[in-house]
Structure formats: structure tokens, C-alpha cells
Coordinates of C-alpha atoms in Angstrom, one line a residue:
M181 CA 150.0 134.2 65.9
S182 CA 148.8 130.9 67.3
K183 CA 150.9 128.9 69.7
K184 CA 152.3 125.5 68.6
I185 CA 151.5 122.5 70.9
L186 CA 152.9 119.0 70.4
I187 CA 151.0 116.3 72.2
L188 CA 152.4 112.8 72.8
E189 CA 149.3 110.6 73.2
S190 CA 148.7 107.1 71.9
S191 CA 145.0 107.1 72.5
E192 CA 143.0 108.4 69.5
T193 CA 140.0 109.1 71.8
L194 CA 142.1 111.4 74.0
Q195 CA 143.6 113.0 70.8
K196 CA 140.0 113.9 69.7
I197 CA 139.1 115.3 73.1
F198 CA 142.2 117.5 73.1
A199 CA 141.4 118.7 69.5
N200 CA 137.8 119.5 70.4
N201 CA 138.6 121.3 73.7
L202 CA 141.6 123.3 72.7
S203 CA 140.9 126.4 70.6
S204 CA 142.0 126.0 67.0
E205 CA 142.4 129.8 66.8
K206 CA 144.8 129.9 69.7
Y207 CA 146.7 126.7 69.1
A208 CA 148.3 124.8 66.2
I209 CA 148.3 121.2 67.5
Q210 CA 150.2 118.2 66.3
F211 CA 150.0 114.7 67.7
V212 CA 152.5 111.9 68.0
S213 CA 151.8 108.5 69.5
D214 CA 155.4 107.2 69.9
G215 CA 158.0 108.4 72.4
K216 CA 160.9 108.1 69.9
E217 CA 158.9 109.9 67.3
A218 CA 158.1 112.6 69.7
M219 CA 161.8 113.4 70.3
Y220 CA 162.4 113.8 66.6
K221 CA 159.2 115.9 66.3
V222 CA 160.2 118.3 69.1
L223 CA 163.3 119.2 67.1
E224 CA 161.4 119.5 63.8
F225 CA 158.2 121.2 65.0
Q226 CA 159.9 123.4 67.8
P227 CA 156.6 123.7 69.8
D228 CA 155.8 126.4 72.3
L229 CA 154.3 123.7 74.6
F230 CA 154.9 120.0 74.8
L231 CA 152.2 117.8 76.5
L232 CA 152.7 114.1 77.1
N233 CA 150.9 111.3 78.9
S234 CA 152.9 110.1 81.9
D235 CA 151.6 106.5 81.5
L236 CA 153.5 105.9 78.2
Q237 CA 156.2 103.2 78.2
W238 CA 159.2 102.3 76.1
P239 CA 160.6 104.8 76.5
R240 CA 158.9 106.2 79.6
S241 CA 157.5 109.7 79.4
F242 CA 159.7 110.8 82.3
E243 CA 162.8 109.8 80.5
I244 CA 161.7 111.6 77.3
V245 CA 161.4 114.8 79.3
R246 CA 164.8 114.3 80.9
I247 CA 166.4 113.8 77.5
I248 CA 164.7 116.9 76.0
R249 CA 165.7 119.0 79.0
S250 CA 169.4 117.8 78.5
I251 CA 169.4 119.5 75.1
D252 CA 170.5 123.1 75.7
C253 CA 168.1 124.9 73.3
F254 CA 165.1 123.1 75.0
Q255 CA 165.9 123.8 78.6
F256 CA 163.2 126.4 78.8
L257 CA 160.5 124.7 76.7
A258 CA 157.1 124.6 78.5
I259 CA 156.3 121.0 79.3
G260 CA 153.2 119.6 80.9
M261 CA 152.5 116.0 81.9
Y262 CA 149.1 114.4 82.6
A263 CA 147.6 111.0 83.3
N264 CA 144.2 109.3 83.0
F265 CA 144.6 107.7 86.5
P266 CA 147.8 109.3 88.0
A267 CA 149.8 107.2 90.4
P268 CA 150.6 108.7 93.8
L269 CA 154.1 109.8 92.8
D270 CA 153.5 110.8 89.2
K271 CA 153.4 114.5 90.0
I272 CA 156.6 114.3 92.0
F273 CA 158.4 112.4 89.3
A274 CA 157.1 114.8 86.6
L275 CA 158.5 117.9 88.4
E276 CA 161.7 116.1 89.3
C277 CA 162.4 115.1 85.7
G278 CA 161.9 118.7 84.5
A279 CA 158.2 119.2 83.6
N280 CA 156.7 122.6 84.5
S281 CA 153.4 121.2 85.7
F282 CA 151.4 118.0 86.1
V283 CA 148.0 118.8 84.5
S284 CA 144.8 117.3 85.6
L285 CA 142.5 115.8 82.8
D286 CA 139.5 117.4 84.5
P287 CA 137.6 119.1 81.7
K288 CA 136.8 122.1 83.9
S289 CA 140.5 122.9 84.6
F290 CA 142.5 121.2 81.8
V291 CA 142.0 124.0 79.3
Q292 CA 142.9 126.7 81.8
K293 CA 146.1 124.8 82.8
V294 CA 147.1 124.4 79.2
D295 CA 146.5 128.1 78.6
E296 CA 148.7 128.9 81.6
L297 CA 151.5 126.7 80.4
A298 CA 151.3 128.1 76.9
E299 CA 151.8 131.6 78.4
L300 CA 155.0 130.7 80.2
P301 CA 157.8 133.0 78.9
T302 CA 160.4 131.2 76.8
P303 CA 163.4 132.6 75.1
E304 CA 163.6 132.5 71.3
I305 CA 165.3 129.3 70.1
D306 CA 168.6 129.8 68.5
K307 CA 168.2 128.7 64.8
K308 CA 171.9 127.9 64.5
A309 CA 171.8 125.7 67.5
I310 CA 168.8 123.9 66.2
A311 CA 170.5 123.4 62.8
Q312 CA 173.6 122.0 64.5
I313 CA 171.6 119.6 66.7
K314 CA 169.6 118.5 63.6
S315 CA 172.8 117.6 61.8
G316 CA 173.8 115.0 64.4
F317 CA 170.3 114.1 65.7
N318 CA 169.8 110.4 65.2
D319 CA 169.3 107.1 67.1
N320 CA 173.0 107.2 68.1
F321 CA 172.6 110.7 69.5
L322 CA 169.6 109.5 71.6
F323 CA 171.6 106.6 72.8
L324 CA 174.4 108.8 74.0
K325 CA 172.0 111.1 75.7
S326 CA 170.4 108.1 77.5
S327 CA 173.9 107.0 78.5
E328 CA 174.7 110.4 79.9
L329 CA 171.5 110.3 82.0
L330 CA 172.4 106.9 83.3
H331 CA 175.8 108.2 84.2
W332 CA 174.1 111.1 86.0
D333 CA 171.8 108.8 87.8
S334 CA 174.7 106.6 88.9
R335 CA 176.7 109.6 90.2
R336 CA 173.6 111.1 91.8
N337 CA 172.8 107.8 93.6
A338 CA 176.4 107.6 94.9
M339 CA 176.2 111.2 96.0
F340 CA 172.8 110.5 97.8
S341 CA 174.4 107.6 99.5
Q342 CA 177.1 109.9 100.8
L343 CA 174.5 112.5 101.9
M344 CA 172.5 109.9 103.8
G345 CA 175.6 109.2 105.8
L346 CA 175.4 112.7 107.2
I347 CA 172.4 111.5 109.3
D348 CA 174.9 109.8 111.6
S349 CA 176.2 113.2 112.6
L350 CA 172.8 114.9 113.3
E351 CA 174.0 115.9 116.8
S352 CA 176.8 118.1 115.4
I353 CA 176.1 120.8 112.8
E354 CA 179.8 121.3 112.3
K355 CA 180.4 117.7 111.4
I356 CA 177.6 117.7 108.9
V357 CA 178.8 120.9 107.3
R358 CA 182.4 119.6 107.0
S359 CA 181.4 116.4 105.3
F360 CA 178.8 118.2 103.1
L361 CA 181.3 120.9 101.9
L362 CA 184.0 118.3 101.2
L363 CA 181.5 116.2 99.2
I364 CA 180.5 119.3 97.2
A365 CA 184.1 120.3 96.6
E366 CA 184.9 116.8 95.2
V367 CA 181.7 116.4 93.2
C368 CA 182.0 119.8 91.6
E369 CA 185.8 119.8 91.5
V370 CA 186.2 123.2 93.2
P371 CA 189.0 124.3 95.5
L372 CA 186.7 126.4 97.7
A373 CA 183.2 125.9 99.2
A374 CA 181.4 127.7 102.0
L375 CA 178.2 127.4 103.9
Y376 CA 176.4 130.1 106.0
I377 CA 173.6 128.9 108.3
I378 CA 171.3 130.2 111.1
E379 CA 171.8 128.2 114.3
N380 CA 170.3 128.6 117.7
D381 CA 172.7 131.3 118.8
G382 CA 172.7 133.2 115.5
P383 CA 174.4 133.0 112.0
H384 CA 177.6 131.0 111.5
G385 CA 179.9 130.6 108.5
Y386 CA 182.1 127.6 107.6
F387 CA 184.4 126.9 104.6
V388 CA 186.8 124.4 103.2
C389 CA 189.6 125.3 100.8
S390 CA 192.8 124.1 99.1
D391 CA 195.9 124.6 101.3
N392 CA 197.7 126.5 98.6
M393 CA 195.2 129.3 98.1
E394 CA 196.1 132.9 98.7
P395 CA 194.4 134.5 101.8
K396 CA 193.1 137.4 99.6
E397 CA 191.3 134.9 97.2
I398 CA 189.7 133.3 100.2
S399 CA 188.7 136.6 101.7
D400 CA 187.2 137.9 98.4
F401 CA 185.2 134.7 98.0
L402 CA 183.9 134.9 101.6
K403 CA 182.8 138.6 101.0
V404 CA 180.8 137.5 98.0
C405 CA 179.3 134.6 100.0
L406 CA 178.4 137.0 102.9
A407 CA 176.7 139.4 100.5
D408 CA 174.5 136.6 99.1
F409 CA 173.7 135.3 102.6
E410 CA 172.6 138.8 103.7
R411 CA 170.2 139.1 100.8
V412 CA 168.6 135.9 102.0
Q413 CA 168.8 136.7 105.8
V414 CA 168.0 140.4 106.1
N415 CA 167.1 140.2 109.8
Y416 CA 170.6 139.1 111.1
N417 CA 173.7 141.1 111.9
S418 CA 176.0 139.2 109.5
V419 CA 178.9 141.6 110.0
K420 CA 179.9 139.8 113.2
I421 CA 180.2 136.4 111.4
I422 CA 183.7 135.1 111.4
P423 CA 183.7 132.1 109.0
K424 CA 185.4 129.0 110.4
K425 CA 187.9 127.1 108.3
L426 CA 187.3 123.4 108.6
A427 CA 190.0 120.8 108.4
V428 CA 190.1 118.7 105.3
E429 CA 191.3 115.1 105.1
K430 CA 191.2 115.0 101.3
E431 CA 193.5 117.4 99.4
L432 CA 191.7 120.0 97.3
S433 CA 194.8 121.4 95.7
R434 CA 194.2 119.3 92.6
F435 CA 191.3 121.6 91.8
Y436 CA 193.5 124.7 92.0
S437 CA 196.4 125.4 89.6
R438 CA 196.7 129.2 89.8
R439 CA 197.0 129.2 86.0
V440 CA 193.3 130.1 85.6
Q441 CA 191.5 132.8 87.5
L442 CA 188.8 131.9 90.1
S443 CA 186.0 133.2 87.9
S444 CA 183.0 130.8 88.1
Y445 CA 180.8 131.2 91.2
E446 CA 177.5 129.5 92.1
S447 CA 175.3 129.7 95.2
E448 CA 172.1 127.9 96.4
T449 CA 169.7 128.5 99.3
L450 CA 169.0 126.0 102.0
K451 CA 165.3 125.8 102.7
S452 CA 163.1 124.1 105.3
L453 CA 161.1 121.0 104.3
S454 CA 158.0 123.2 103.7
G455 CA 160.0 125.7 101.6
S456 CA 158.7 128.5 103.7
E457 CA 161.8 129.2 105.7
R458 CA 165.3 129.9 104.4
F459 CA 168.0 129.1 106.9
G460 CA 171.3 129.1 105.0
T461 CA 173.2 129.5 101.8
V462 CA 175.9 127.3 100.1
H463 CA 178.6 128.7 97.8
I464 CA 181.3 127.4 95.4
V465 CA 183.9 129.0 93.2
S466 CA 186.0 127.4 90.4
E467 CA 188.8 128.0 88.0
G468 CA 187.2 128.6 84.6
N469 CA 183.6 127.6 84.0
I470 CA 181.5 125.3 86.1
T471 CA 180.0 122.8 83.6
G472 CA 176.2 122.4 83.4
E473 CA 176.6 118.8 84.8
K474 CA 178.5 120.0 87.8
R475 CA 176.1 122.9 88.4
D476 CA 173.2 120.3 88.3
F477 CA 175.1 118.2 90.8
F478 CA 175.6 121.2 93.1
T479 CA 171.9 122.2 92.9
S480 CA 170.7 118.7 93.5
C481 CA 173.1 118.1 96.4
V482 CA 172.0 121.3 98.2
R483 CA 168.3 120.7 97.7
N484 CA 168.5 117.1 98.9
T485 CA 170.6 117.9 101.9
A486 CA 168.4 120.8 103.1
A487 CA 166.1 118.3 104.9
I488 CA 169.1 116.8 106.8
F489 CA 170.2 120.3 107.9
D490 CA 166.7 121.1 108.8
K491 CA 166.6 118.0 111.1
A492 CA 170.1 118.7 112.5
L493 CA 169.0 122.2 113.5
V494 CA 166.0 120.7 115.3
V495 CA 168.3 118.3 117.2
E496 CA 170.7 121.2 117.9
K497 CA 167.8 123.2 119.2
K498 CA 166.8 120.4 121.5
M499 CA 170.4 120.0 122.8
F500 CA 170.7 123.8 123.2
F501 CA 167.4 123.8 125.2
E502 CA 168.5 120.8 127.3
K503 CA 171.8 122.5 128.2
R504 CA 169.9 125.7 129.1
I505 CA 167.6 123.7 131.4
R506 CA 170.4 121.9 133.1
R507 CA 172.5 125.1 133.5
A508 CA 169.5 127.0 134.9
F509 CA 168.3 124.3 137.3
S510 CA 171.2 122.0 138.1
R511 CA 172.2 123.8 141.3
F512 CA 168.6 124.0 142.6
V513 CA 166.6 121.0 141.1
P514 CA 167.0 117.3 141.5
E515 CA 168.6 115.5 138.6
Q516 CA 165.6 113.4 137.9
I517 CA 163.4 116.5 137.6
I518 CA 165.8 117.9 135.0
D519 CA 165.7 114.6 133.1
S520 CA 161.9 114.8 133.1
L521 CA 161.9 118.4 131.9
V522 CA 164.2 117.5 129.0
M523 CA 161.8 114.7 128.0
Q524 CA 158.8 117.0 128.2
S525 CA 160.5 119.6 126.0
D526 CA 160.3 117.3 123.0
A527 CA 156.5 117.1 123.2
Q528 CA 155.8 120.6 124.5
N529 CA 158.3 122.6 122.5
E530 CA 159.7 124.7 125.3
K531 CA 156.4 125.0 127.1
L532 CA 158.4 126.0 130.2
G533 CA 158.3 129.6 129.0
V534 CA 154.5 129.7 128.7
G535 CA 152.4 130.7 131.7
E536 CA 150.1 128.1 133.2
T537 CA 148.0 127.7 136.4
R538 CA 149.1 124.8 138.6
A539 CA 148.6 123.7 142.2
V540 CA 151.9 124.0 144.0
A541 CA 153.2 123.8 147.6
I542 CA 155.3 127.0 148.3
L543 CA 157.9 127.0 151.0
F544 CA 159.5 130.1 152.5
S545 CA 162.4 129.9 154.9
D546 CA 164.0 132.7 156.8
I547 CA 166.8 133.1 159.3
R548 CA 165.6 134.6 162.6
S549 CA 166.9 138.2 163.4
F550 CA 169.4 138.1 160.5
T551 CA 169.6 141.9 160.6
N552 CA 170.9 141.8 164.1
I553 CA 173.3 139.0 163.1
S554 CA 174.5 141.1 160.1
E555 CA 175.4 144.0 162.4
K556 CA 177.7 141.8 164.4
N557 CA 179.7 140.4 161.5
K558 CA 181.9 141.4 158.6
A559 CA 180.6 140.9 155.0
D560 CA 183.0 138.1 154.1
V561 CA 182.0 136.1 157.3
L562 CA 178.3 136.6 156.4
V563 CA 178.8 135.5 152.8
A564 CA 180.8 132.4 153.8
F565 CA 178.3 131.4 156.4
L566 CA 175.3 131.9 154.0
N567 CA 177.0 129.8 151.3
R568 CA 177.4 126.9 153.8
Y569 CA 173.9 127.3 155.1
F570 CA 172.3 127.5 151.6
S571 CA 174.2 124.5 150.4
I572 CA 172.8 122.3 153.2
M573 CA 169.2 123.6 152.8
V574 CA 169.2 123.4 149.0
D575 CA 170.4 119.8 149.1
I576 CA 167.6 118.9 151.5
I577 CA 165.0 120.6 149.3
K578 CA 166.3 118.9 146.2
K579 CA 166.4 115.6 148.0
H580 CA 162.6 115.8 148.5
G581 CA 161.9 116.9 144.9
G582 CA 161.6 120.6 145.5
T583 CA 162.9 123.4 143.2
I584 CA 164.7 126.5 144.5
D585 CA 162.9 129.5 143.1
K586 CA 165.2 132.2 144.4
F587 CA 167.2 133.5 147.4
I588 CA 165.9 136.7 148.9
G589 CA 168.7 137.9 151.1
D590 CA 168.9 135.2 153.8
A591 CA 165.5 133.8 152.8
I592 CA 164.8 130.8 150.5
M593 CA 161.8 130.4 148.3
A594 CA 161.1 126.9 147.0
E595 CA 158.3 125.1 145.2
F596 CA 157.1 121.5 145.2
G597 CA 155.0 120.8 142.2
T598 CA 156.8 122.7 139.5
P599 CA 158.5 122.3 137.0
V600 CA 157.6 118.6 137.8
S601 CA 154.6 117.7 139.9
Y602 CA 154.2 114.7 142.2
E603 CA 151.1 113.2 143.8
D604 CA 152.4 114.1 147.2
N605 CA 153.8 117.6 146.8
C606 CA 152.7 118.8 150.2
R607 CA 154.0 115.8 152.0
R608 CA 157.4 116.4 150.3
A609 CA 157.4 120.1 151.3
V610 CA 156.6 119.3 154.9
A611 CA 159.2 116.5 155.0
A612 CA 161.8 118.9 153.6
A613 CA 160.9 121.6 156.2
Y614 CA 161.1 118.9 158.9
E615 CA 164.6 117.9 157.8
M616 CA 165.7 121.5 157.4
R617 CA 164.8 122.1 161.1
A618 CA 166.6 118.9 162.2
A619 CA 169.7 120.0 160.3
L620 CA 170.2 123.3 162.1
P621 CA 172.5 121.9 164.9
S622 CA 174.9 120.5 162.2
I623 CA 175.4 123.8 160.4
D624 CA 178.9 125.1 160.9
L625 CA 178.6 128.7 162.1
G626 CA 182.4 129.2 161.5
D627 CA 183.4 132.7 162.6
L628 CA 179.8 133.9 162.7
V629 CA 179.1 135.9 165.9
L630 CA 175.5 135.7 167.3
P631 CA 174.1 138.5 169.4
D632 CA 174.2 137.8 173.2
G633 CA 171.6 135.2 174.2
M634 CA 170.5 134.4 170.7
K635 CA 170.3 130.9 169.3
F636 CA 170.6 130.3 165.6
N637 CA 167.1 129.5 164.3
I638 CA 164.9 129.7 161.2
G639 CA 161.2 130.0 160.5
I640 CA 159.4 128.1 157.7
G641 CA 156.0 128.8 156.2
I642 CA 154.3 126.4 153.7
H643 CA 151.0 127.0 151.8
Y644 CA 149.4 124.9 149.0
G645 CA 147.3 126.5 146.2
D646 CA 147.0 127.5 142.6
V647 CA 149.7 129.8 141.3
I648 CA 150.8 131.1 137.8
V649 CA 153.9 129.3 136.6
G650 CA 156.2 130.4 133.8
S651 CA 159.3 132.2 132.7
I652 CA 158.9 135.7 134.1
G653 CA 161.1 138.7 133.4
S654 CA 162.4 140.9 130.6
K655 CA 163.8 139.8 127.2
D656 CA 167.3 140.2 128.7
K657 CA 166.7 138.3 132.0
A658 CA 163.9 135.9 132.9
D659 CA 163.5 133.4 135.7
Y660 CA 161.3 130.4 135.9
S661 CA 159.1 131.3 138.9
V662 CA 155.6 131.4 140.4
I663 CA 153.3 134.3 141.2
G664 CA 149.9 134.9 142.8
D665 CA 148.1 135.4 146.1
N666 CA 149.0 131.9 147.3
V667 CA 152.7 132.8 147.1
N668 CA 152.1 135.8 149.3
L669 CA 150.2 133.7 151.8
A670 CA 153.2 131.3 152.1
S671 CA 155.4 134.3 152.8
R672 CA 153.0 135.6 155.5
L673 CA 153.0 132.2 157.2
E674 CA 156.8 132.2 157.4
G675 CA 156.5 135.7 159.1
L676 CA 153.9 134.4 161.5
T677 CA 156.2 131.7 162.9
K678 CA 157.8 134.5 165.0
T679 CA 154.4 135.6 166.3
Y680 CA 153.4 132.0 167.4
G681 CA 156.8 130.9 168.5
T682 CA 157.1 127.9 166.2
Q683 CA 159.6 127.0 163.5
I684 CA 157.3 125.5 160.9
L685 CA 153.8 126.9 160.2
V686 CA 151.5 125.4 157.5
S687 CA 148.1 126.2 156.2
E688 CA 145.1 123.9 156.4
S689 CA 145.4 123.2 152.6
V690 CA 148.8 121.7 153.3
L691 CA 147.5 119.5 156.1
L692 CA 144.6 118.2 154.0
D693 CA 146.8 117.4 151.0
A694 CA 149.6 115.8 153.0
G695 CA 147.2 113.9 155.3
E696 CA 146.4 114.7 158.9
D697 CA 148.3 111.6 160.2
S698 CA 151.4 112.2 158.0
F699 CA 153.0 114.6 160.6
S700 CA 152.4 115.9 164.0
F701 CA 150.2 118.9 163.1
R702 CA 148.9 121.2 165.9
H703 CA 146.2 123.8 165.3
L704 CA 147.3 127.2 166.5
D705 CA 144.8 129.7 165.2
D706 CA 142.6 130.9 162.3
V707 CA 144.0 134.0 160.7
R708 CA 143.1 136.5 158.0
V709 CA 146.2 137.8 156.3
K710 CA 146.6 140.9 154.2
G711 CA 145.0 140.3 150.7
K712 CA 142.8 137.4 151.9
K713 CA 139.1 137.8 152.9
K714 CA 138.7 134.2 154.0
A715 CA 140.2 133.0 157.3
V716 CA 143.0 130.4 157.0
P717 CA 143.5 127.8 159.8
I718 CA 147.2 127.5 160.6
Y719 CA 149.1 124.6 162.1
A720 CA 152.5 124.1 163.7
V721 CA 154.5 121.0 162.7
D722 CA 155.9 119.4 165.9
R723 CA 158.9 117.1 166.0
S724 CA 156.8 114.3 167.4
P725 CA 153.4 113.7 169.0
D726 CA 155.1 113.8 172.4
E727 CA 156.9 117.1 172.0
F728 CA 154.0 118.9 173.8
P729 CA 152.3 117.1 176.7
H730 CA 148.7 115.9 176.5
A731 CA 147.6 118.4 179.2
Y732 CA 148.8 121.3 177.1
K733 CA 147.2 120.2 173.9
D734 CA 143.9 119.4 175.5
A735 CA 143.7 122.8 177.3
Y736 CA 144.8 124.6 174.1
T737 CA 142.2 122.8 171.9
K738 CA 139.4 123.5 174.3
G739 CA 140.5 127.1 174.7
M740 CA 140.5 127.6 170.9
D741 CA 137.0 126.2 170.6
L742 CA 135.7 128.7 173.2
Y743 CA 137.8 131.5 171.8
K744 CA 136.4 131.1 168.3
Q745 CA 132.8 131.1 169.8
G746 CA 133.6 134.4 171.5
I747 CA 133.5 133.0 175.0
W748 CA 136.8 134.6 176.0
N749 CA 136.3 134.4 179.8
L750 CA 136.2 130.6 179.7
A751 CA 138.8 130.3 177.0
K752 CA 141.1 132.4 179.1
D753 CA 141.1 129.8 181.8
Y754 CA 142.1 127.0 179.4
F755 CA 145.0 129.1 177.9
E756 CA 146.3 129.6 181.5
K757 CA 146.2 125.9 182.0
A758 CA 148.2 125.4 178.7
L759 CA 150.8 127.9 180.0
K760 CA 151.1 126.0 183.2
A761 CA 151.7 122.8 181.3
V762 CA 154.3 124.4 179.0
K763 CA 155.8 127.5 180.6
G764 CA 156.6 130.3 178.3
D765 CA 154.8 128.9 175.3
K766 CA 154.4 131.8 173.0
A767 CA 151.2 130.7 171.2
A768 CA 149.3 130.0 174.5
S769 CA 150.6 133.4 175.9
L770 CA 149.4 135.2 172.7
M771 CA 146.0 133.6 172.9
L772 CA 145.7 134.4 176.6
S773 CA 146.5 138.1 176.0
R774 CA 143.9 138.3 173.3
C775 CA 141.2 136.8 175.5
E776 CA 142.0 139.4 178.2
E777 CA 141.8 142.2 175.7
F778 CA 138.6 141.0 174.1
I779 CA 136.9 140.6 177.4
V780 CA 137.4 144.3 177.9
N781 CA 137.1 145.4 174.3
P782 CA 135.1 142.8 172.3
P783 CA 135.8 143.0 168.5
E784 CA 132.9 143.8 166.2
N785 CA 131.5 141.1 163.9
W786 CA 133.6 138.4 165.5
D787 CA 134.0 135.3 163.3
G788 CA 136.7 133.6 165.2
A789 CA 139.7 134.8 163.1
I790 CA 142.2 137.4 163.8
A791 CA 143.4 139.7 161.0
F792 CA 147.1 140.4 160.3
L793 CA 147.0 143.4 158.0
T794 CA 150.7 144.0 157.7
K795 CA 153.2 142.1 155.5

């Protein structure tokens, strides 16, 4: 049996094109050229498919579709709209007013689209309902239907105005939910409404209800809501959700009489703007039946609010991320760095957790002979002292723009150049080390007992180079940190401060980046540490250019030049002169002993660098 198509088209040319292209064997086609006539014809012809040109006026095609859709027996009629030259919003308007599709007039695809529309399943039209509508179908009926649609538009516009007001509460999901549920309860005249939504920390439930409702009624309703939510969100443990009752300013008891059972339930899904992600469900229940108009309001309200909830969740995610950054870094990072991180997070979408290679100045600090100190003191005394010591050192590092990576026993690991990098990371690192050394006399030792003859002291090593930066750890615990050979080298330099008898030791890369004239650098040696093939020149950072006399520095420099050339007998004389200038200097004494050893047992393949193969 051929399908019946009614086409509303005023152009005779287009009518002929449709008649020629659509199979007469498959379709029985009737044409109308007037909108009012089309509405009468739909009732009389009862087509399987209704096609109409969206450009028609008086009445507009979009309004014709809305009126037809408002008639119960035509709610599932297949309707397609088309246009010779469609306006940008025609397709959106067509779908919004109730059309199934907006069909292109492209000859190659038009027939296929019509065939697809004609195949849409539609329930058989109730003959009695048609007869009843026919008996009262006249111009007055159409006028009343138009009035109903205008009424709907007015209420919908008022509702949209209320919904737009939710934007003012984007920073609080709970405020939006409360206002939204109260609006739905009033618009749909229901005593109970609920919303379940996926937030940053998992699923949450909220509801509003009339104060005179029985707890069991509320509980039964929420169980049904949870079951629907679980069907949408299968990956979450919804059992742990405890729905929160929200306070209501407007009394909902007028929608609850107890004379009629709560029997009419509706739910809708909250979807992302793209429609690809479902992040919540909305539920209502009413005494008696929920009318078609109220059901339409409910559906429209949920769909048009989904975008606001989508944005609110983005804002909540940003705020959640900001709190997490501030909580993680506030004790160890300057406030201005945290502010910068928060700003970066908007553009980078939490790039902090992604590994990247970056040039960073790494600082290691360690208390001298802390094992011996520990043996002399009780645990509570050690902990109290370390807390005072770390507080002072951390404040200094933060002051110069550094970040505390971790505490390793009594040691501090810090970075300059991550998470936020400056143009002078090395200068900042050395300046921090310089101030840390200067602060030692001010540190309150309290009840701390030092071994006999020991003076409280620290060693600091700094190296500058590329490291891998990122959030490193397991799914349960991760730290924002740096890894790589250059981190290990900074640690080795800290250890070598004991060997060379200096408090601050830096690599040549630090000196070059900071600037040779920025501090009083003094070349001590070229070393090859474990894990590095290339020799690394190392430098002490003196308190001032005058800390060591000219005679010492001149003799040490000349001795180093000869030492690196392998002329140890002459180098030995200069290191002896350096020791005369500064008695007991550990670096000069070390170099002198090496010269004496190498004169007797010359090393093979000498390149001027000594190897330290232990950590």
C-alpha cells in the first residue's frame, strides 16, 4: 500500500518537481498551497508524511507544525521541512517546533531523505479521536490552539528568564540546584523534585519537598530517582549517595494534599552541550497525572538548563583545581607562583600533571653530621628543632621564588624554575643559598645538644640543567616533582661540600646562567661524578670577594692550572703557598695531597678531572 504524503508548497514549479521525482508507486501525493488549508487537510487526508516549505508566511510554517504537534493524535506524525535558500537558523527552528528533519532540496539527496522520513514508525491514528477533533475543528479551534501556544511561549519566556538568573550562581552548584528545583516544582506544581549530578568528587543528590510529606514517601521517591540515575551513570558507586535536602523559601505544601496518591513520575537526563556526555538526572513526582503541558515545561526546563549546569561544573572544576594547587603548594611555594599556576590552569587544563622537559636550578641542602646529632638527642627535641629550622629555610627559599620539592630526613630539595620559571632562576637559587647560610646563627637550637666540638652547619649544592617535570607517583599518591641526571648531580654537589670544606658548591652551568660577577664564585676543581662522563667544573660561593686573601686565590688558581696539565710537582708548591695564606683550608689541603699522590702514582689517561664514583 502506498504511503500518503501531504506537501504544503505555494510554488507550482516545485510541486511539479516533487511530483516528477517522488515515485507514484510508493507515494500518494496531495498538494496544498495555503497554511490554513493545510491544517484542515492534515485532519482530512491523515497523511503518513507531511512536508512543508519553511519560507511560507501567514501563518508561518513553524507555527503550523507547532499547532499540528499540539493535537494529540498527530504527535507522532512524520514531518519534514525544507527551504529553497534556508536561513542559518531554519534547521534549528524546524527541530525546535517539532519537525523530524530539515530536508535539503538537493536532487541527489532529497528523495532519499523523503524515503527515510516516510519509513519512520508511527502508531495507528485513533479513528474516534479523529472524529471527535473533526466535529469541533474550525477557525475558532485554530484560534484557541494559537492562543495556547502564545500562552506557552509567554510562560516559557518567563521560565527562561528565571533560568538565566542561575548564571549568577555559577560558582556554587548547590545554589543553582536549589533555585532550579524550586523553579521546576512551581512550574510543574509538584511537591517533590530531585536532581542527581556528577561533580568533581563524585555523584551527589539534592532534593526539595513539601514540609508536610511523610518520610517514607520521600524515601520511596528517592529510591526510584537513584535507580534511574544508576541506569544513566553505570560507572559510579551510587549506593554511597546521601541526597541532601535543600531549604525552600516558597512553601510547596499547596501541591500536596494527601488526598491523592503520589502516582505520576517523570525524569529527564542532563547532557553536555555536545550531547555526548550525560552528567545528571532530574526527577519530579505529582499527585494524580502530570499534564502534557507541565511535562513539556519540565522537559524544556531541563534541556535548556543543561548548558548552565555544564558551565557550572567547569567553574567548579577550576575552583576544585585551584584549591588543590593552593593546598599542595601553599606551605612551600610563594603566593605569586600559586596565583600564576591558577591562571595557567585555565589555558592548560591541568597541564601540571603532564610530564615536560624544562631547564631548572636544583638546590639540595643538608645538615652536617645530623646522624651524630640524632644520637645525642631525644626524638621530640629533634622534631621540634627541625620544624624551626625548616620554617626558616622554607621562608627564604619561597622569598626568592623557589619551590620546596620534598624533605628527605634533615635534607631539603628545592627547585627554581618550576612550576613557574623566571629569567634568573640560577641567580635566585644562589641568592637563596647565600641567605640560608647567613641565617644559620639566628636559628634557635633550643634544647638541641651538639656533639663536643661541633658547630651547627649545613652544606648546599646547586646545579642547573634539563629535568623532567610532572606529577609523579601512583594513582593514590602523587607529588609534583623533578627527575633526571641533573637532579642527581645537584645532590652529589651537596655531598662534595664536605670534601672541599665549603658551605655552598655550584656547577659551572649555575655560574654561567647567574653571571660570573653576580656572586663571589671561586673555582675549586673539575670533577666527574657517578653517572656523568663529562667533567663538571665546580665553584664555591664565598661570602664576599675579600673572604679569602688575594695571595691564597692567586696561588690556588695557578696551582689548579698546573694540576690540570699534569704538572703536579709545580702545582704542589702553589697549593702549599695557598695553605700558608689560609691555614687549614680543606680544598687546598685536598689538592696538595692529590699532587703528592700523583707524583708517585700518576693516573692513566689524565684529563684534569678527578672521579667521584660513590653517591
